[in-house]
Coordinates of C-alpha atoms (C1' of nucleotides) in Angstrom, one line a residue:
Chain A
M1 CA -102.3 -23.4 18.0
S2 CA -101.1 -25.3 15.0
A3 CA -102.8 -24.9 11.6
S4 CA -102.5 -26.9 8.4
I5 CA -102.5 -24.6 5.4
L6 CA -104.7 -25.9 2.6
W7 CA -103.4 -24.3 -0.5
F8 CA -105.7 -24.4 -3.5
R9 CA -103.7 -23.6 -6.5
R10 CA -105.9 -24.6 -9.4
D11 CA -108.0 -27.3 -7.9
L12 CA -110.6 -25.9 -5.5
R13 CA -112.4 -29.0 -4.5
L14 CA -113.2 -29.9 -0.9
R15 CA -114.4 -33.4 -1.3
D16 CA -112.3 -36.4 -2.2
H17 CA -109.5 -35.1 0.1
P18 CA -108.3 -37.9 2.3
A19 CA -104.9 -36.3 2.8
L20 CA -106.6 -33.1 3.9
L21 CA -108.7 -35.0 6.4
A22 CA -105.6 -36.7 7.8
A23 CA -103.9 -33.3 8.1
A24 CA -106.9 -31.8 9.8
A25 CA -106.6 -34.4 12.5
D26 CA -103.3 -32.6 13.5
G27 CA -105.0 -29.2 13.8
P28 CA -107.1 -26.6 12.2
V29 CA -106.9 -25.9 8.5
L30 CA -106.2 -22.5 6.9
P31 CA -107.5 -22.6 3.4
L32 CA -105.7 -20.4 0.9
F33 CA -107.0 -19.6 -2.5
V34 CA -104.3 -18.3 -4.8
L35 CA -105.5 -16.1 -7.6
D36 CA -102.6 -16.2 -10.0
P37 CA -102.4 -12.7 -11.6
A38 CA -101.3 -14.3 -14.9
L39 CA -104.5 -16.4 -15.0
W40 CA -106.5 -13.3 -13.9
G41 CA -104.9 -11.0 -16.3
T42 CA -105.5 -13.2 -19.4
S43 CA -109.1 -14.0 -18.5
G44 CA -112.1 -12.1 -20.0
D45 CA -115.0 -10.9 -18.0
V46 CA -117.1 -14.0 -18.4
R47 CA -114.3 -16.3 -17.2
R48 CA -113.5 -14.0 -14.4
A49 CA -117.1 -13.8 -13.3
F50 CA -117.4 -17.6 -13.2
L51 CA -114.1 -18.1 -11.3
L52 CA -115.2 -15.5 -8.7
R53 CA -118.6 -17.2 -8.3
T54 CA -116.9 -20.5 -7.8
L55 CA -114.6 -19.0 -5.2
R56 CA -117.6 -17.4 -3.5
A57 CA -119.6 -20.6 -3.5
L58 CA -116.7 -22.5 -1.9
D59 CA -116.2 -19.6 0.5
A60 CA -119.8 -20.0 1.5
D61 CA -119.3 -23.7 2.0
L62 CA -116.4 -23.1 4.2
R63 CA -118.2 -20.5 6.3
R64 CA -120.7 -23.1 7.2
F65 CA -118.0 -25.0 8.9
G66 CA -115.7 -22.3 10.2
P67 CA -114.8 -18.7 10.5
G68 CA -113.9 -18.2 6.9
L69 CA -111.4 -18.3 4.2
V70 CA -108.2 -16.5 3.3
V71 CA -107.8 -15.4 -0.3
R72 CA -104.6 -13.9 -1.5
S73 CA -103.3 -12.9 -4.9
G74 CA -99.9 -13.7 -6.2
R75 CA -97.9 -16.2 -8.0
P76 CA -97.7 -19.4 -6.0
E77 CA -93.9 -19.2 -6.0
S78 CA -94.0 -15.8 -4.4
V79 CA -97.0 -16.0 -2.2
V80 CA -96.0 -19.1 -0.4
P81 CA -92.9 -17.7 1.4
A82 CA -94.9 -14.7 2.5
L83 CA -97.6 -16.9 3.8
V84 CA -95.2 -19.2 5.5
A85 CA -93.6 -16.2 7.2
E86 CA -97.0 -15.2 8.5
V87 CA -98.0 -18.5 10.0
A88 CA -94.8 -20.4 10.1
A89 CA -95.0 -20.7 13.9
Q90 CA -98.4 -22.4 13.6
A91 CA -98.1 -24.4 10.4
V92 CA -97.9 -28.1 10.6
H93 CA -98.6 -28.9 7.0
V94 CA -99.0 -27.2 3.7
S95 CA -101.4 -29.0 1.4
A96 CA -100.8 -28.3 -2.2
D97 CA -102.4 -29.5 -5.4
F98 CA -100.1 -29.9 -8.3
G99 CA -101.4 -29.1 -11.7
P100 CA -100.0 -30.5 -15.0
Y101 CA -97.4 -27.8 -15.3
G102 CA -94.3 -29.9 -15.1
A103 CA -91.9 -31.2 -12.5
A104 CA -89.7 -28.2 -12.6
R105 CA -92.4 -25.9 -11.5
D106 CA -93.5 -28.3 -8.8
A107 CA -89.9 -28.4 -7.5
R108 CA -89.8 -24.6 -7.3
V109 CA -92.9 -24.6 -5.2
E110 CA -91.5 -27.3 -2.9
E111 CA -88.3 -25.3 -2.5
A112 CA -90.3 -22.2 -1.6
L113 CA -92.0 -24.1 1.2
G114 CA -88.7 -24.8 2.9
D115 CA -89.0 -26.8 6.0
V116 CA -92.8 -26.7 6.3
P117 CA -94.1 -30.2 5.8
L118 CA -96.1 -30.7 2.6
V119 CA -99.2 -32.7 2.4
R120 CA -99.9 -33.6 -1.2
T121 CA -103.7 -33.6 -1.5
G122 CA -103.4 -35.1 -4.9
S123 CA -104.1 -33.9 -8.4
P124 CA -107.5 -33.1 -10.0
Y125 CA -107.1 -36.2 -12.1
A126 CA -108.1 -39.8 -11.5
V127 CA -104.4 -40.7 -12.1
A128 CA -101.9 -38.0 -11.4
P129 CA -99.9 -36.8 -14.4
G130 CA -96.6 -38.6 -14.7
R131 CA -97.9 -41.9 -13.3
V132 CA -98.9 -43.6 -16.5
L133 CA -95.8 -44.7 -18.4
T134 CA -94.8 -47.3 -21.1
N135 CA -93.2 -50.6 -19.9
D136 CA -89.8 -49.0 -20.4
G137 CA -90.7 -46.0 -18.4
R138 CA -91.3 -43.4 -21.2
P139 CA -94.4 -41.1 -21.5
Y140 CA -97.0 -42.1 -24.1
Q141 CA -97.5 -39.8 -27.1
V142 CA -100.5 -41.6 -28.6
F143 CA -103.9 -41.6 -27.0
T144 CA -105.0 -45.2 -27.6
P145 CA -102.2 -47.0 -25.8
F146 CA -102.3 -44.3 -23.1
H147 CA -106.0 -45.0 -22.6
R148 CA -105.4 -48.7 -22.3
A149 CA -102.6 -48.2 -19.7
W150 CA -104.7 -45.6 -17.9
V151 CA -107.5 -48.0 -17.4
D152 CA -105.1 -50.7 -16.4
H153 CA -103.5 -48.4 -13.9
G154 CA -106.8 -47.7 -12.3
W155 CA -107.8 -45.3 -9.6
R156 CA -109.1 -45.5 -6.1
A157 CA -112.7 -44.8 -5.1
P158 CA -113.5 -41.2 -4.1
A159 CA -113.0 -40.4 -0.4
E160 CA -115.9 -40.4 1.9
S161 CA -114.8 -36.9 3.0
D162 CA -117.0 -34.7 5.1
P163 CA -115.9 -31.0 5.2
A164 CA -117.9 -30.6 8.4
S165 CA -115.3 -32.6 10.2
V166 CA -112.6 -30.2 9.3
D167 CA -111.8 -27.4 11.7
W168 CA -111.4 -24.4 9.4
V169 CA -109.7 -21.2 10.6
G170 CA -108.8 -18.0 8.7
A171 CA -110.0 -14.5 7.9
P172 CA -112.9 -13.6 5.6
S173 CA -112.1 -13.3 1.9
E174 CA -112.6 -9.6 1.8
D175 CA -109.9 -9.1 -0.8
L176 CA -111.8 -11.0 -3.5
P177 CA -111.9 -8.7 -6.6
A178 CA -115.2 -7.3 -7.6
E179 CA -117.2 -9.3 -10.1
P180 CA -117.2 -7.9 -13.7
D181 CA -120.6 -6.9 -15.1
V182 CA -121.8 -10.0 -17.1
S183 CA -125.5 -9.3 -17.1
G184 CA -127.1 -11.0 -20.1
V185 CA -124.5 -13.8 -20.0
D186 CA -125.9 -17.2 -19.4
L187 CA -123.5 -18.7 -16.8
P188 CA -124.0 -22.1 -15.1
E189 CA -124.4 -22.1 -11.3
A190 CA -121.0 -22.3 -9.6
G191 CA -119.9 -24.4 -6.7
E192 CA -119.7 -27.9 -5.4
A193 CA -123.4 -28.5 -4.7
A194 CA -124.3 -27.2 -8.2
A195 CA -121.7 -29.4 -9.8
L196 CA -122.9 -32.5 -8.0
A197 CA -126.5 -31.7 -8.9
R198 CA -125.4 -31.1 -12.5
W199 CA -123.7 -34.5 -12.7
T200 CA -126.5 -36.5 -11.0
A201 CA -129.1 -34.9 -13.2
W202 CA -127.2 -35.7 -16.4
R203 CA -125.7 -39.1 -15.7
G204 CA -127.6 -41.9 -17.4
T205 CA -128.9 -39.7 -20.2
P206 CA -128.0 -40.7 -23.8
Y207 CA -124.5 -39.6 -24.8
D208 CA -122.8 -41.9 -27.2
D209 CA -125.0 -41.2 -30.2
V210 CA -125.8 -37.6 -29.5
R211 CA -122.7 -36.1 -28.1
D212 CA -121.7 -34.6 -31.4
R213 CA -125.0 -32.8 -31.9
P214 CA -124.7 -29.2 -30.7
D215 CA -128.4 -28.6 -31.5
L216 CA -129.4 -31.3 -29.0
D217 CA -127.0 -29.9 -26.3
A218 CA -126.7 -33.4 -24.9
T219 CA -123.2 -33.2 -23.3
S220 CA -122.7 -33.2 -19.5
R221 CA -121.6 -29.5 -19.3
L222 CA -119.3 -30.7 -16.5
S223 CA -116.2 -29.2 -18.0
P224 CA -116.2 -26.0 -15.9
D225 CA -116.5 -28.1 -12.7
L226 CA -113.7 -30.4 -13.7
R227 CA -111.6 -27.4 -14.6
W228 CA -112.0 -25.6 -11.3
G229 CA -112.2 -28.7 -9.2
T230 CA -115.8 -28.4 -7.9
I231 CA -116.2 -32.0 -8.9
H232 CA -113.5 -34.6 -9.0
P233 CA -113.1 -37.0 -11.9
R234 CA -113.0 -39.9 -9.5
T235 CA -116.4 -39.0 -8.2
V236 CA -117.7 -39.2 -11.8
L237 CA -115.8 -42.3 -12.7
A238 CA -117.2 -44.1 -9.6
D239 CA -120.7 -43.6 -11.1
L240 CA -119.8 -45.0 -14.5
D241 CA -120.3 -48.6 -15.6
A242 CA -118.0 -49.1 -18.6
R243 CA -120.1 -51.9 -19.9
N244 CA -122.7 -49.3 -20.8
P245 CA -121.6 -47.8 -24.2
H246 CA -122.6 -44.3 -23.2
A247 CA -120.6 -44.5 -20.0
A248 CA -117.6 -46.0 -21.8
T249 CA -117.6 -43.2 -24.3
F250 CA -117.9 -40.6 -21.6
R251 CA -115.0 -42.2 -19.7
K252 CA -112.9 -42.0 -22.8
E253 CA -113.5 -38.2 -22.8
L254 CA -112.3 -38.0 -19.3
A255 CA -109.3 -40.0 -20.4
W256 CA -108.5 -37.4 -23.1
R257 CA -108.5 -34.8 -20.4
E258 CA -106.0 -36.9 -18.4
F259 CA -103.9 -37.7 -21.5
Y260 CA -103.4 -34.0 -22.3
A261 CA -102.6 -33.2 -18.6
H262 CA -100.0 -36.0 -18.8
V263 CA -98.6 -34.7 -22.0
L264 CA -98.2 -31.1 -20.6
H265 CA -96.7 -32.6 -17.5
H266 CA -93.9 -34.3 -19.5
W267 CA -93.5 -31.5 -22.1
P268 CA -94.3 -28.2 -20.3
S269 CA -93.1 -26.1 -23.2
S270 CA -95.9 -27.6 -25.4
A271 CA -98.3 -25.0 -24.0
R272 CA -96.8 -22.4 -26.2
E273 CA -94.5 -24.3 -28.7
Y274 CA -95.3 -26.6 -31.5
F275 CA -95.0 -30.1 -30.2
R276 CA -93.9 -31.1 -33.7
P277 CA -92.2 -28.1 -35.1
E278 CA -92.5 -29.1 -38.8
L279 CA -95.6 -27.1 -39.4
R280 CA -94.1 -23.9 -38.1
G281 CA -92.9 -23.1 -41.6
L282 CA -96.4 -22.9 -43.2
P283 CA -97.4 -19.5 -44.6
Y284 CA -99.5 -18.1 -41.8
V285 CA -101.0 -14.6 -42.1
T286 CA -99.6 -11.7 -40.1
G287 CA -100.1 -7.9 -39.5
A288 CA -103.3 -6.2 -40.6
E289 CA -104.6 -9.2 -42.4
L290 CA -104.2 -11.3 -39.2
E291 CA -106.1 -8.7 -37.2
H292 CA -108.8 -8.6 -39.8
R293 CA -109.3 -12.3 -39.9
L294 CA -109.1 -12.8 -36.1
D295 CA -111.7 -10.0 -35.7
A296 CA -114.1 -11.7 -38.1
W297 CA -113.6 -15.1 -36.4
T298 CA -113.8 -13.9 -32.8
Q299 CA -117.0 -11.8 -33.5
G300 CA -118.7 -14.6 -35.4
R301 CA -118.8 -12.8 -38.7
T302 CA -117.0 -15.2 -41.1
G303 CA -120.0 -16.0 -43.3
Y304 CA -119.9 -19.7 -42.3
P305 CA -123.0 -20.3 -40.1
I306 CA -121.7 -23.1 -38.0
V307 CA -118.4 -21.3 -37.3
D308 CA -120.2 -18.0 -36.5
A309 CA -122.8 -19.8 -34.3
G310 CA -120.0 -21.4 -32.2
M311 CA -117.9 -18.2 -31.9
R312 CA -121.0 -16.3 -30.7
Q313 CA -121.9 -19.0 -28.2
L314 CA -118.4 -18.7 -26.8
L315 CA -118.9 -15.0 -26.1
A316 CA -122.4 -15.4 -24.9
E317 CA -121.9 -18.4 -22.5
G318 CA -118.2 -18.7 -22.0
W319 CA -118.6 -22.2 -23.4
M320 CA -118.9 -23.9 -26.8
H321 CA -120.0 -27.4 -27.8
N322 CA -117.0 -29.6 -28.4
R323 CA -117.9 -30.6 -32.0
V324 CA -118.1 -26.9 -32.8
R325 CA -114.8 -26.2 -31.1
M326 CA -113.1 -28.5 -33.6
I327 CA -114.9 -26.9 -36.5
V328 CA -114.1 -23.3 -35.6
A329 CA -110.5 -24.3 -34.8
S330 CA -110.0 -26.1 -38.1
F331 CA -111.5 -23.1 -39.9
L332 CA -109.1 -20.6 -38.2
V333 CA -106.0 -22.6 -38.9
K334 CA -106.7 -24.2 -42.3
D335 CA -109.1 -21.8 -43.9
L336 CA -107.9 -18.5 -42.5
H337 CA -104.3 -19.6 -42.2
V338 CA -104.0 -18.1 -38.6
E339 CA -101.4 -19.8 -36.3
W340 CA -103.1 -22.0 -33.7
Q341 CA -101.7 -20.0 -30.7
H342 CA -104.0 -17.0 -31.6
G343 CA -107.1 -19.2 -31.4
A344 CA -105.9 -21.0 -28.3
R345 CA -105.4 -17.6 -26.5
H346 CA -108.9 -16.4 -27.5
F347 CA -110.4 -19.7 -26.1
M348 CA -108.5 -19.4 -22.8
R349 CA -109.6 -15.8 -22.4
H350 CA -113.3 -16.6 -22.7
L351 CA -114.0 -20.3 -21.9
V352 CA -115.2 -20.8 -18.3
D353 CA -113.7 -24.4 -18.6
G354 CA -110.5 -23.2 -20.3
D355 CA -107.8 -25.5 -19.2
L356 CA -104.2 -25.1 -20.3
A357 CA -103.5 -28.7 -21.0
S358 CA -106.7 -29.6 -22.8
N359 CA -107.0 -26.3 -24.7
Q360 CA -103.5 -26.0 -26.0
H361 CA -103.2 -29.7 -27.0
N362 CA -106.6 -29.9 -28.7
W363 CA -105.5 -26.8 -30.7
Q364 CA -102.3 -28.6 -31.6
W365 CA -104.3 -31.7 -32.5
V366 CA -106.4 -29.6 -34.9
A367 CA -103.4 -27.8 -36.3
G368 CA -101.7 -31.2 -36.9
C369 CA -98.6 -30.4 -34.8
G370 CA -99.5 -32.0 -31.5
T371 CA -99.1 -35.5 -29.9
D372 CA -101.3 -38.0 -31.7
A373 CA -102.3 -35.2 -34.0
A374 CA -104.8 -35.3 -36.8
P375 CA -102.8 -35.6 -40.1
Y376 CA -102.4 -32.1 -41.4
F377 CA -104.5 -32.9 -44.5
R378 CA -107.5 -33.6 -42.4
I379 CA -109.5 -30.4 -43.1
F380 CA -113.0 -29.9 -41.8
N381 CA -115.6 -28.7 -44.3
P382 CA -117.7 -26.2 -42.3
T383 CA -120.7 -26.7 -44.5
T384 CA -120.6 -30.5 -44.5
Q385 CA -120.0 -30.5 -40.7
G386 CA -123.0 -28.2 -40.2
K387 CA -125.2 -30.5 -42.3
K388 CA -124.0 -33.6 -40.5
F389 CA -124.1 -32.4 -36.9
D390 CA -126.7 -29.7 -37.0
P391 CA -129.1 -31.3 -39.5
D392 CA -132.1 -29.2 -38.7
G393 CA -130.1 -26.0 -38.3
G394 CA -131.4 -25.5 -34.8
Y395 CA -128.0 -24.6 -33.4
V396 CA -127.2 -22.2 -36.1
R397 CA -130.6 -20.5 -36.0
R398 CA -130.3 -19.9 -32.3
W399 CA -126.9 -18.1 -32.5
V400 CA -127.2 -16.6 -36.0
P401 CA -130.8 -15.3 -36.1
E402 CA -130.2 -13.0 -39.1
L403 CA -130.1 -16.0 -41.3
T404 CA -133.9 -16.5 -41.0
D405 CA -134.9 -13.0 -39.8
P406 CA -133.3 -10.3 -41.9
S407 CA -134.7 -7.6 -39.5
V408 CA -132.1 -8.7 -37.0
G409 CA -129.2 -7.7 -39.3
T410 CA -127.3 -8.6 -42.5
Y411 CA -125.4 -11.9 -42.5
P412 CA -121.9 -11.4 -44.0
E413 CA -120.7 -13.1 -47.2
P414 CA -118.1 -15.9 -46.6
I415 CA -114.8 -14.3 -45.7
V416 CA -112.9 -16.9 -47.8
D417 CA -113.9 -19.7 -50.2
H418 CA -113.5 -23.0 -48.4
A419 CA -112.6 -25.0 -51.5
E420 CA -109.9 -22.5 -52.5
Q421 CA -108.4 -22.3 -49.0
R422 CA -108.4 -26.1 -48.6
A423 CA -106.5 -26.4 -51.8
A424 CA -104.1 -23.7 -50.7
T425 CA -103.5 -25.4 -47.4
L426 CA -102.8 -28.8 -49.0
E427 CA -100.5 -27.2 -51.5
A428 CA -98.5 -25.4 -48.8
Y429 CA -98.3 -28.7 -46.8
Q430 CA -97.0 -30.5 -49.8
L431 CA -94.4 -27.8 -50.5
L432 CA -93.3 -28.1 -46.9
R433 CA -92.9 -31.8 -47.2
R434 CA -91.0 -31.7 -50.4
H435 CA -88.5 -29.1 -49.1
G436 CA -88.3 -30.6 -45.7
G437 CA -89.7 -27.5 -43.8
Chain B
dA1 C1' -112.0 -36.5 -34.1
dG2 C1' -112.1 -35.6 -42.4
dG3 C1' -112.8 -34.5 -47.3
dT4 C1' -112.9 -35.6 -52.1
dG5 C1' -112.7 -37.9 -56.3
dT6 C1' -113.0 -42.4 -58.3
dT7 C1' -114.2 -47.1 -58.5
dT8 C1' -116.9 -51.0 -57.2
dC9 C1' -120.9 -53.1 -55.4
dT10 C1' -126.0 -53.5 -54.9
dG11 C1' -130.8 -53.4 -55.7
Chain C
dA1 C1' -129.0 -44.2 -58.8
dG2 C1' -127.1 -44.5 -54.5
dA3 C1' -124.2 -46.8 -51.2
dA4 C1' -119.9 -48.6 -49.9
dA5 C1' -115.1 -49.2 -50.5
dC6 C1' -110.8 -47.2 -51.7
dA7 C1' -106.8 -44.1 -52.5
dC8 C1' -104.9 -40.0 -51.7
dC9 C1' -104.4 -35.6 -49.8

DNA sequence: AGGTGTTTCTG
DNA sequence: AGAAACACC
C-alpha cells in the first residue's frame, strides 16, 4: 500500500486543499500533526487548551472518514526523517504547509524529506508569502503599495474539497498531551465546523464603523481560526464584496495579516530583532524595575482602566480586542519604557490567535521600529483612547468591576503619570536623533 | 492605526 | 465657544 503523508505543520485545515485531493488520488493519506515543542513550551494553559481542542476537533473530523490520525511531537526538521524512515516504503507524497518562517527554514525541511516527493498544499494565506513583489522584484516594506499589489495579484477561489473523498489511514492520536485545567476560561468552540459557523453568522454584520469599539465586541473573532487554519482566508475572501465598505475594510485587515507574513518571510530575523535598529538605544528599564512593571501590566493593575481591562481580558479569554491591543502595547513601550519583545512574548504565551508574524510585527509597529511603523512620537493617550472607543465605559466596567463596586477590591493608583512619561519618551527620542543613536 | 498646543474659521 | 486646520513632536 502506498500512502501520502499529510503533514500539518502550522496550518491544520482540511478544506481548500486541491493538492491534497490530487495526492489522495494516488493512495491513502496519513495525516501527521506536528506539535512543535518550542510552540508548546512557550504557550500558556489557555493557548494550549485551545490548540488541543482544535486538534481534537480535527481528529474527530478525520475519524468520520477513516481510522484516525497520527500525532507526533518534535521539531519538523527532526520528526520528518523519523517519519520517513517509518513509512518510506509506502510514502508517495509528503504534503507540507509552509509558514512565513523564511526560505532557509523551508529549504531545511525539503532537505530532510530527501527523495520523498513533496506535495505543496499551499500556505494559509490567500497569496503565499514571497509572491507579491515590486516591479523590480523586491519585497514591499510599506503596507499601502503592498495592499494594492496584493489585490492586483489576486487569488483563486476556494477548492470544492470534500474530506469524505479522502481515504485516511493512520493510528489514533493517543499521544496527545492532556488538556490543562482552564475551567472558568471563556474559550471559543474549536474546529472547522465551529469556524465556518462563526464566519457565516458574523459576515454581513456592521464592521467598518464599529470595529474599534471593544464595548460593542463587533469584530469577527475569526483570528484563532485563521491562525490555526480551521478556516482559510480564501474561503472568507470569496464571501466578501469589496464594493461594500464593511467588506472592503475587513479585507484590508486580512491583507495586514498577509503583509506581515510576507515581511517575516523576507526578513525572518525580524521576529526577534528590531526591523529598524535605531530605537534599540532608547533607555528601557531592566532588572527589578522591569519585573515590577511587567507584573503590573500583565496582571492588569496599572491604574489605567482601559489598559487593565485589556490585560485582564487576555488572561480570561486568551484574546483581546485589537484596538485595546494597540493601547496596552503603546502603554508598555512608551509609558512604562519596557522593550517590545517582553510584551510580544506575553501576548504569544496567552493569545489563542497568537501568530508570530502578526504579533511581532504589530508590536514593532507600535514601538516604531518595524516596517511601515508608526512614527515613534505617536503615543497613545490611554485616557483619551478609553473615552473615544469605550465611550460608555461598558468594556472597562466588565473587566475592572472594582471601579464601580468597591466591594470587589481596591483599584490601584496609576503606576506612572502618562503626561510625564510621554514627555520623557519624546525627550529620549529627540536625544537619540540628535546623537544618531 | 496619535496627541497636543496654537491658530483660524464659523455660527 | 467650539470646531476645524495646522505644525510639531
